[in-house]
Amino acid sequence: MDLETLVSFDWGLMAPEFIILIATVLLTLLDLFLPKKINRRILGWVAFASILVAIAALGGLLGEQVGSILHDTFRLDSFAKAFKMLLLVGSALVLLLAIDYQPKEGLNEYRGEFYYLFLTGLLGTMIMSSSGDLITLFVGLELLSISSYILAGLRKKNLKSNESAMKYVINGSISTAITLFGMSYLYGITGSTNLKAMAGSLVSLTDPQYIYLLGLSFFMIFVGLSFKLASVPFHMWAPDVYEGAPTPVTAFLSVVSKIAGFVIMIRIMVSIYSAIPMEDGTTPMLFGLQDFIGFLAAVTMIVGNLVALRQRNIKRLFAYSSIAHAGYLLVAFTAMSYVMFDSIWFYMLAYLFMNLGAFAIIQLITAKEGSEDITHFAGLYRRAPLLAVTMAVFILSLAGIPGTAGFIGKLNIFLGALMVSPSHYVLASIMIATSVVSYFYYFGIMTQMFFRPAAAEGKLKVPAATTVVLIICAAATVLFGVMPQLAFDFLQTNFNQFMDFMS
């Protein structure tokens, strides 16, 4: 590729990625050369500012038509823009939590590393969102994965953090190998790594042996990516990693990394496997394998919610809660209704605010008490009434109580499942039943906060950055619960209801 060809590309489409990349390099150099006596929190504010600039750059691209560069390996369509907005907003809120994070064993000597590794992971998620090629998808996936492995073990003097990082590396490496093996079948059959080119060559495929191999590739890619989503039975790493990782990293994995997992799954599955006909020559393979995805969704919802009932560690409880929410999102993916993209995007939006808000309060309590036991939430209403009420808002939303964004998100998925096929009635019923089960452990936290004597005396001081996170998350959770049309109008106005997906 000569210089003239490189210059001819519209590099403005990658403006948000370039901003994050430049900020990552800058933070790496600053952390390397700044004197040790200078507080590394300033690097966190630089990282936060870079994300705000990237959000502004992405906002300037919302009105642009679908564009692609580098021979369609990088695409900027509505799907990419919509999910990048979630990734950037979620990352900005996590960074605010990280700036205020003060574990008892200290983190100052590694704090600089946190910020540029965090931005590297964010860059990987953004590349995944805009990938039109298996190679760039995999590069983005590995950028996110390798950064996450290191971030999970950043508390180097903490044995649980060391254990979580080791388990995460082992499980992540296995899942990556399985995913790559599945991708190799796609490349071997089509001779291309470009998603559009592969879909075009697979439409007319009729050889049953090739269809069998493509079915194998589907299972391997789906299993590999299920590790990233922490769906059952590929979820065993999540509770240990959530417990051992620093709380901001846990928040990042539960929201930003999960969004990225669904982004890459939708990119590959909808782009390629909806184009492959089954042996009857008419049913797309993705629709033919709905029962398999639905079964995993059901098991994920059941196991996530039932095991959460027995948890006493608040971060492990939220790990199983996150597993259950992955199951709810898989219901939308199973149904494949015409509102699938909208339902998943809105649920991710709601989940982003309610989960990050909850983790902000979890970080405050666990850092002060030096323990993650759920009993430390006892009497929170007496110590900090506003904090307890705010936490109640997030818990009610996670449980799907009307008047919150979480309820609207679940309702969209539920109705989307029912409108497609009567066969999804069972899945929708399981979704309702498991949501009711979740009330027991979510309301268990509220019982501790409002109806138990205070576990400790003294007022809780909320740092400024954490206060901003709590205000934004609580306001968004209530606003999108009462007026969800604001989000859907924004979606329709700026993202064209994802009609240009892989067009």
XYZ file of C-alpha atoms in Angstrom:
503
model
C 0.000 0.000 0.000
C 1.710 3.221 -1.164
C 1.701 6.608 0.572
C -0.798 8.117 -1.870
C -3.328 5.384 -1.081
C -2.847 5.866 2.663
C -3.366 9.632 2.377
C -6.534 9.119 0.331
C -8.309 7.336 3.213
C -10.752 9.337 5.310
C -8.860 9.031 8.587
C -11.373 11.326 10.261
C -13.582 8.237 10.715
C -11.036 7.007 13.259
C -10.789 10.298 15.155
C -12.042 8.876 18.505
C -9.603 5.939 18.255
C -6.676 8.239 17.425
C -7.505 10.444 20.426
C -7.470 7.458 22.783
C -4.288 6.103 21.160
C -2.428 9.423 21.503
C -3.594 9.739 25.119
C -2.363 6.190 25.852
C 1.107 6.918 24.446
C 1.231 10.255 26.278
C 0.280 8.684 29.618
C 2.873 5.921 29.156
C 5.626 8.502 28.606
C 4.461 10.746 31.446
C 4.340 7.828 33.879
C 7.835 6.798 32.786
C 9.515 10.202 33.074
C 7.576 12.081 35.767
C 9.305 12.127 39.188
C 7.935 9.541 41.634
C 6.901 12.275 44.092
C 4.263 13.598 41.678
C 0.841 12.093 42.397
C -0.215 9.868 39.500
C -3.861 10.893 39.937
C -3.144 13.729 37.523
C -2.714 11.065 34.826
C -6.237 9.893 35.598
C -7.608 13.348 34.892
C -5.644 13.444 31.596
C -7.173 10.070 30.662
C -10.640 11.319 31.632
C -10.190 14.462 29.524
C -9.105 12.357 26.532
C -12.292 10.277 26.779
C -14.399 13.448 26.877
C -12.621 14.687 23.736
C -13.219 11.283 22.077
C -16.936 11.515 22.962
C -17.042 14.983 21.377
C -15.273 13.650 18.260
C -17.744 10.765 18.042
C -20.612 13.243 18.441
C -19.290 15.108 15.409
C -19.440 11.874 13.390
C -23.048 10.994 14.264
C -24.442 12.714 11.185
C -21.933 11.089 8.813
C -22.971 8.455 6.298
C -21.630 4.924 6.559
C -17.934 4.977 5.791
C -15.129 2.449 5.678
C -11.381 2.618 5.259
C -8.473 0.206 4.917
C -10.370 -1.988 2.451
C -13.441 -2.269 4.658
C -11.529 -3.541 7.697
C -12.678 -0.464 9.650
C -16.352 0.560 9.364
C -18.209 3.461 10.891
C -21.892 2.553 10.717
C -24.747 3.218 13.134
C -23.981 0.060 15.086
C -20.386 1.157 15.689
C -21.330 4.711 16.668
C -24.127 3.648 19.039
C -22.048 1.125 20.961
C -18.927 3.298 20.984
C -21.006 5.949 22.729
C -21.855 3.438 25.464
C -18.242 2.274 25.742
C -16.861 5.810 26.045
C -19.474 7.008 28.554
C -19.036 3.862 30.658
C -15.245 4.187 30.583
C -15.403 7.851 31.619
C -17.493 6.932 34.679
C -15.169 4.041 35.595
C -12.177 6.397 35.378
C -13.814 8.737 37.874
C -14.160 5.773 40.252
C -10.522 4.830 39.653
C -9.297 8.339 40.486
C -10.932 8.074 43.934
C -9.917 4.444 44.526
C -7.816 3.992 47.689
C -7.359 0.350 48.758
C -5.922 -0.312 52.223
C -2.770 -1.971 50.880
C -2.090 1.040 48.623
C -1.895 1.308 44.843
C 0.142 4.455 44.299
C 3.203 2.796 42.759
C 1.015 1.116 40.098
C -1.575 3.870 39.646
C 0.070 5.273 36.507
C 0.023 1.841 34.876
C -3.691 1.544 35.567
C -4.651 4.560 33.468
C -2.796 3.709 30.267
C -3.673 0.026 30.469
C -7.291 1.074 30.953
C -7.189 3.253 27.816
C -5.545 0.400 25.888
C -8.459 -1.865 26.810
C -10.927 0.848 25.815
C -9.157 1.230 22.463
C -9.579 -2.511 21.889
C -13.335 -2.314 22.509
C -13.669 0.606 20.082
C -11.763 -1.257 17.361
C -14.065 -4.250 17.866
C -17.130 -2.025 17.429
C -15.963 -0.788 14.031
C -14.349 -3.949 12.703
C -15.422 -5.241 9.322
C -12.770 -7.945 9.252
C -11.918 -10.953 11.432
C -8.307 -9.763 11.824
C -9.218 -6.348 13.224
C -11.899 -7.965 15.389
C -9.290 -10.283 16.856
C -6.733 -7.488 17.345
C -9.337 -5.451 19.242
C -10.314 -8.495 21.307
C -6.716 -9.161 22.308
C -6.053 -5.497 23.146
C -8.980 -5.659 25.563
C -8.120 -9.111 26.919
C -4.408 -8.587 27.622
C -5.049 -5.224 29.264
C -7.796 -6.781 31.410
C -5.524 -9.632 32.567
C -2.954 -7.140 33.875
C -5.553 -4.821 35.403
C -7.167 -7.714 37.298
C -3.842 -8.465 39.019
C -2.799 -4.874 39.647
C -2.976 -5.259 43.447
C 0.287 -7.182 43.356
C 0.513 -7.604 47.143
C -2.999 -9.039 47.396
C -3.238 -12.834 47.086
C -6.843 -12.775 45.840
C -5.854 -10.327 43.106
C -2.982 -12.615 42.073
C -5.324 -15.599 41.997
C -7.949 -13.737 39.976
C -5.408 -12.627 37.379
C -4.058 -16.169 36.968
C -7.548 -17.667 36.553
C -8.489 -14.913 34.134
C -5.379 -15.468 31.992
C -5.903 -19.233 31.819
C -9.627 -19.043 31.019
C -9.154 -16.112 28.643
C -6.359 -17.859 26.747
C -8.442 -20.999 26.279
C -11.445 -19.003 25.079
C -9.286 -17.017 22.661
C -7.832 -20.219 21.201
C -11.311 -21.714 20.720
C -12.579 -18.510 19.073
C -9.585 -18.345 16.739
C -10.017 -22.006 15.801
C -13.629 -21.295 14.817
C -12.533 -18.272 12.771
C -9.975 -20.420 10.946
C -12.802 -22.585 9.557
C -14.502 -19.480 8.179
C -11.314 -18.334 6.501
C -10.563 -21.821 5.159
C -13.982 -22.152 3.518
C -14.323 -18.608 2.140
C -10.696 -17.639 1.510
C -11.339 -14.204 3.035
C -11.326 -12.541 6.456
C -13.616 -9.673 5.426
C -17.093 -10.061 6.941
C -18.990 -8.756 3.903
C -16.940 -10.829 1.479
C -17.467 -13.963 3.578
C -21.207 -13.364 3.847
C -21.414 -12.870 0.080
C -19.638 -16.126 -0.695
C -21.614 -18.143 1.865
C -25.094 -17.149 0.648
C -25.039 -19.654 -2.210
C -23.308 -22.433 -0.272
C -25.139 -25.765 -0.648
C -22.518 -28.440 0.050
C -23.694 -30.222 3.252
C -20.104 -30.979 4.299
C -19.222 -27.273 4.219
C -22.404 -26.437 6.123
C -21.401 -29.007 8.742
C -17.978 -27.351 9.121
C -19.627 -23.945 9.380
C -21.850 -25.334 12.124
C -18.702 -26.403 13.992
C -17.212 -22.944 13.506
C -20.405 -21.396 14.916
C -20.211 -23.504 18.078
C -16.508 -22.780 18.603
C -16.859 -19.029 18.114
C -19.983 -18.894 20.265
C -18.338 -20.922 23.049
C -15.170 -18.813 22.889
C -17.093 -15.553 23.101
C -19.350 -16.942 25.833
C -16.300 -16.857 28.106
C -16.102 -13.105 27.507
C -19.802 -12.720 28.304
C -19.484 -14.978 31.385
C -22.523 -16.989 30.329
C -23.101 -20.438 31.861
C -21.318 -22.886 31.718
C -18.338 -20.678 30.791
C -18.696 -18.356 33.765
C -16.541 -19.906 36.483
C -13.787 -17.303 36.194
C -16.105 -14.334 36.811
C -16.779 -14.552 40.599
C -13.091 -15.010 41.467
C -11.936 -12.261 39.102
C -14.625 -9.829 40.268
C -13.673 -10.494 43.903
C -9.911 -10.246 43.462
C -9.657 -7.366 40.988
C -9.563 -3.725 42.144
C -13.150 -2.423 42.335
C -12.815 -0.020 39.332
C -11.500 -2.955 37.264
C -14.442 -5.089 38.404
C -16.779 -2.273 37.288
C -14.954 -2.086 33.936
C -15.246 -5.854 33.373
C -18.907 -5.972 34.378
C -19.993 -3.157 32.047
C -17.507 -2.073 29.365
C -16.008 -5.505 28.716
C -19.472 -7.121 28.660
C -20.720 -4.551 26.118
C -17.677 -5.305 23.962
C -18.387 -9.046 24.204
C -21.898 -8.594 22.838
C -20.581 -6.213 20.163
C -18.177 -8.793 18.724
C -20.762 -11.580 19.001
C -23.374 -9.571 17.093
C -20.821 -8.466 14.473
C -19.759 -12.023 13.678
C -23.001 -13.939 14.195
C -25.397 -11.567 12.435
C -22.983 -10.648 9.632
C -21.952 -14.190 8.710
C -24.272 -16.842 10.131
C -27.493 -15.105 9.112
C -26.240 -15.454 5.507
C -25.563 -19.203 5.656
C -28.524 -21.413 4.627
C -29.267 -24.604 6.550
C -29.670 -27.901 4.727
C -33.258 -26.993 3.761
C -31.778 -24.125 1.716
C -34.045 -21.427 3.185
C -33.535 -21.125 6.968
C -30.454 -19.083 7.937
C -28.081 -21.000 10.201
C -28.396 -18.378 12.964
C -32.163 -18.952 13.117
C -31.739 -22.717 12.920
C -29.535 -22.657 16.020
C -31.836 -20.445 18.103
C -32.758 -23.336 20.402
C -29.099 -23.807 21.345
C -28.649 -20.095 22.161
C -31.977 -20.062 23.994
C -30.942 -23.041 26.127
C -27.733 -21.272 27.151
C -29.713 -18.095 27.900
C -32.105 -20.027 30.149
C -29.331 -21.863 32.018
C -27.393 -18.612 32.440
C -30.389 -16.826 33.978
C -31.187 -19.740 36.290
C -27.643 -20.439 37.523
C -26.678 -16.761 37.865
C -29.679 -15.904 40.010
C -29.778 -19.092 42.093
C -26.087 -19.089 43.021
C -26.251 -15.359 43.848
C -28.682 -16.227 46.653
C -25.883 -17.888 48.665
C -23.252 -15.159 48.315
C -22.017 -13.140 51.312
C -19.282 -11.260 49.450
C -20.843 -8.268 47.711
C -18.522 -8.403 44.671
C -19.155 -12.123 44.160
C -22.880 -11.435 44.450
C -22.614 -8.826 41.718
C -20.554 -11.260 39.636
C -23.451 -13.731 39.609
C -25.857 -10.842 39.057
C -23.777 -9.899 35.993
C -23.969 -13.507 34.770
C -27.769 -13.389 35.092
C -27.927 -10.122 33.148
C -25.866 -11.737 30.373
C -28.642 -14.332 30.228
C -31.304 -11.628 29.827
C -29.329 -10.130 26.929
C -28.972 -13.569 25.338
C -32.783 -13.802 25.338
C -32.871 -10.772 23.015
C -30.166 -12.367 20.858
C -32.089 -15.658 20.754
C -35.348 -14.008 19.674
C -33.651 -12.145 16.783
C -36.647 -9.809 16.576
C -36.606 -6.652 14.464
C -36.070 -4.673 17.693
C -33.078 -6.790 18.785
C -30.468 -4.057 18.278
C -32.629 -1.450 20.019
C -33.402 -3.782 22.940
C -29.778 -4.775 23.497
C -28.539 -1.183 23.165
C -31.115 0.194 25.621
C -30.518 -2.622 28.123
C -26.778 -1.967 27.940
C -27.457 1.746 28.486
C -29.579 1.013 31.571
C -27.145 -1.625 32.854
C -24.229 0.776 32.449
C -25.726 3.385 34.765
C -27.326 1.119 37.360
C -24.337 -1.201 37.702
C -21.639 1.484 37.760
C -23.676 3.451 40.294
C -23.902 0.362 42.515
C -20.158 -0.277 42.191
C -19.431 3.334 43.163
C -21.154 2.730 46.514
C -19.595 -0.737 46.863
C -16.164 0.890 46.416
C -16.929 3.452 49.131
C -18.106 0.858 51.685
C -15.453 -1.791 51.023
C -12.578 0.721 51.011
C -13.672 2.177 54.349
C -14.394 -1.149 56.074
C -11.537 -3.130 54.539
C -13.931 -6.009 53.836
C -16.403 -6.965 51.110
C -18.882 -8.773 53.359
C -22.482 -7.799 52.734
C -23.025 -7.136 56.450
C -20.995 -3.921 56.164
C -24.007 -2.393 54.396
C -25.993 -2.785 57.634
C -27.445 0.478 58.881
C -26.224 2.464 55.889
C -29.460 4.489 55.970
C -28.602 5.757 59.467
C -25.012 6.636 58.526
C -25.649 8.131 55.085
C -29.357 8.379 54.156
C -28.797 9.821 50.676
C -26.261 7.130 49.859
C -28.647 4.373 50.975
C -31.532 5.793 48.931
C -29.268 6.109 45.880
C -28.133 2.495 46.276
C -31.787 1.485 46.569
C -32.506 3.147 43.206
C -29.743 1.113 41.548
C -30.865 -2.136 43.194
C -34.502 -1.588 42.214
C -33.372 -0.990 38.627
C -31.193 -4.118 38.589
C -34.198 -6.073 39.889
C -36.405 -4.619 37.133
C -38.902 -2.711 39.277
C -41.234 -0.318 37.322
C -40.144 3.307 37.240
C -36.504 2.441 36.578
C -34.450 2.011 33.409
C -33.855 -1.662 34.246
C -37.587 -2.372 34.066
C -37.893 -0.794 30.604
C -34.855 -2.752 29.427
C -36.299 -6.081 30.581
C -39.719 -5.205 29.195
C -38.253 -4.529 25.732
C -36.453 -7.880 25.722
C -39.527 -9.709 27.022
C -41.860 -8.221 24.380
C -39.267 -8.766 21.648
C -39.120 -12.470 22.543
C -42.911 -12.846 22.514
C -43.513 -11.054 19.214
C -41.334 -13.402 17.177
C -42.449 -16.935 17.926
C -44.673 -18.840 20.390
C -41.686 -21.119 21.039
C -40.046 -18.275 22.961
C -42.836 -18.240 25.555
C -40.867 -20.689 27.700
C -37.768 -18.504 27.545
C -39.804 -15.397 28.403
C -41.382 -17.262 31.342
C -37.957 -18.288 32.657
C -36.869 -14.657 32.356
C -39.789 -13.539 34.551
C -39.268 -16.336 37.083
C -35.538 -15.704 37.467
C -36.155 -11.959 37.770
C -38.436 -12.737 40.729
C -35.695 -14.938 42.242
C -33.272 -11.998 41.966
C -35.528 -9.965 44.278
C -34.398 -12.128 47.204
C -30.712 -11.214 47.013
C -31.210 -7.650 45.776
C -33.717 -6.906 48.516
C -31.410 -8.666 50.967
C -28.977 -5.780 50.439
C -31.796 -3.285 51.014
C -32.781 -5.127 54.204
C -29.227 -4.672 55.467
C -29.224 -0.961 54.595
C -32.615 0.020 56.003
C -33.610 -2.534 58.670
C -30.386 -3.627 60.387
C -28.418 -1.785 63.084
C -25.393 0.129 61.842
C -22.312 -2.044 61.399
C -20.015 0.908 62.124
C -20.274 4.400 63.519
C -19.376 7.654 61.810
C -20.429 9.397 58.644
C -19.274 8.344 55.212
C -17.392 10.938 53.198
C -18.032 10.713 49.473
C -15.160 11.986 47.278
C -15.992 14.537 44.573
C -15.432 12.275 41.528
C -17.523 9.484 43.052
C -20.276 12.002 43.824
C -20.386 12.969 40.150
C -20.715 9.288 39.167
C -23.548 8.742 41.642
C -25.477 11.819 40.492
C -25.154 10.934 36.781
C -26.022 7.263 37.285
C -28.984 7.876 39.599
C -30.413 10.622 37.373
C -30.052 8.480 34.218
C -31.535 5.388 35.903
C -34.651 7.296 36.945
C -34.903 9.433 33.793
C -34.733 6.509 31.355
C -37.153 4.575 33.557
C -39.743 7.346 33.511
C -39.038 8.728 30.017
C -37.429 5.910 27.972
C -38.577 7.595 24.785
C -35.698 10.071 25.187
C -33.205 7.255 24.628
C -35.171 5.701 21.769
C -35.611 9.095 20.044
C -31.858 9.646 20.319
C -31.317 6.171 18.902
C -33.683 6.704 15.982
C -32.435 10.213 15.177
C -28.712 9.487 15.243
C -28.395 5.801 14.457
C -31.120 5.160 11.882
C -32.343 2.124 13.863
C -29.183 0.273 12.754
C -30.584 -0.124 9.241
C -27.102 0.306 7.759
C -25.608 -2.615 9.727
C -23.055 -4.226 7.383
C -24.693 -2.536 4.384
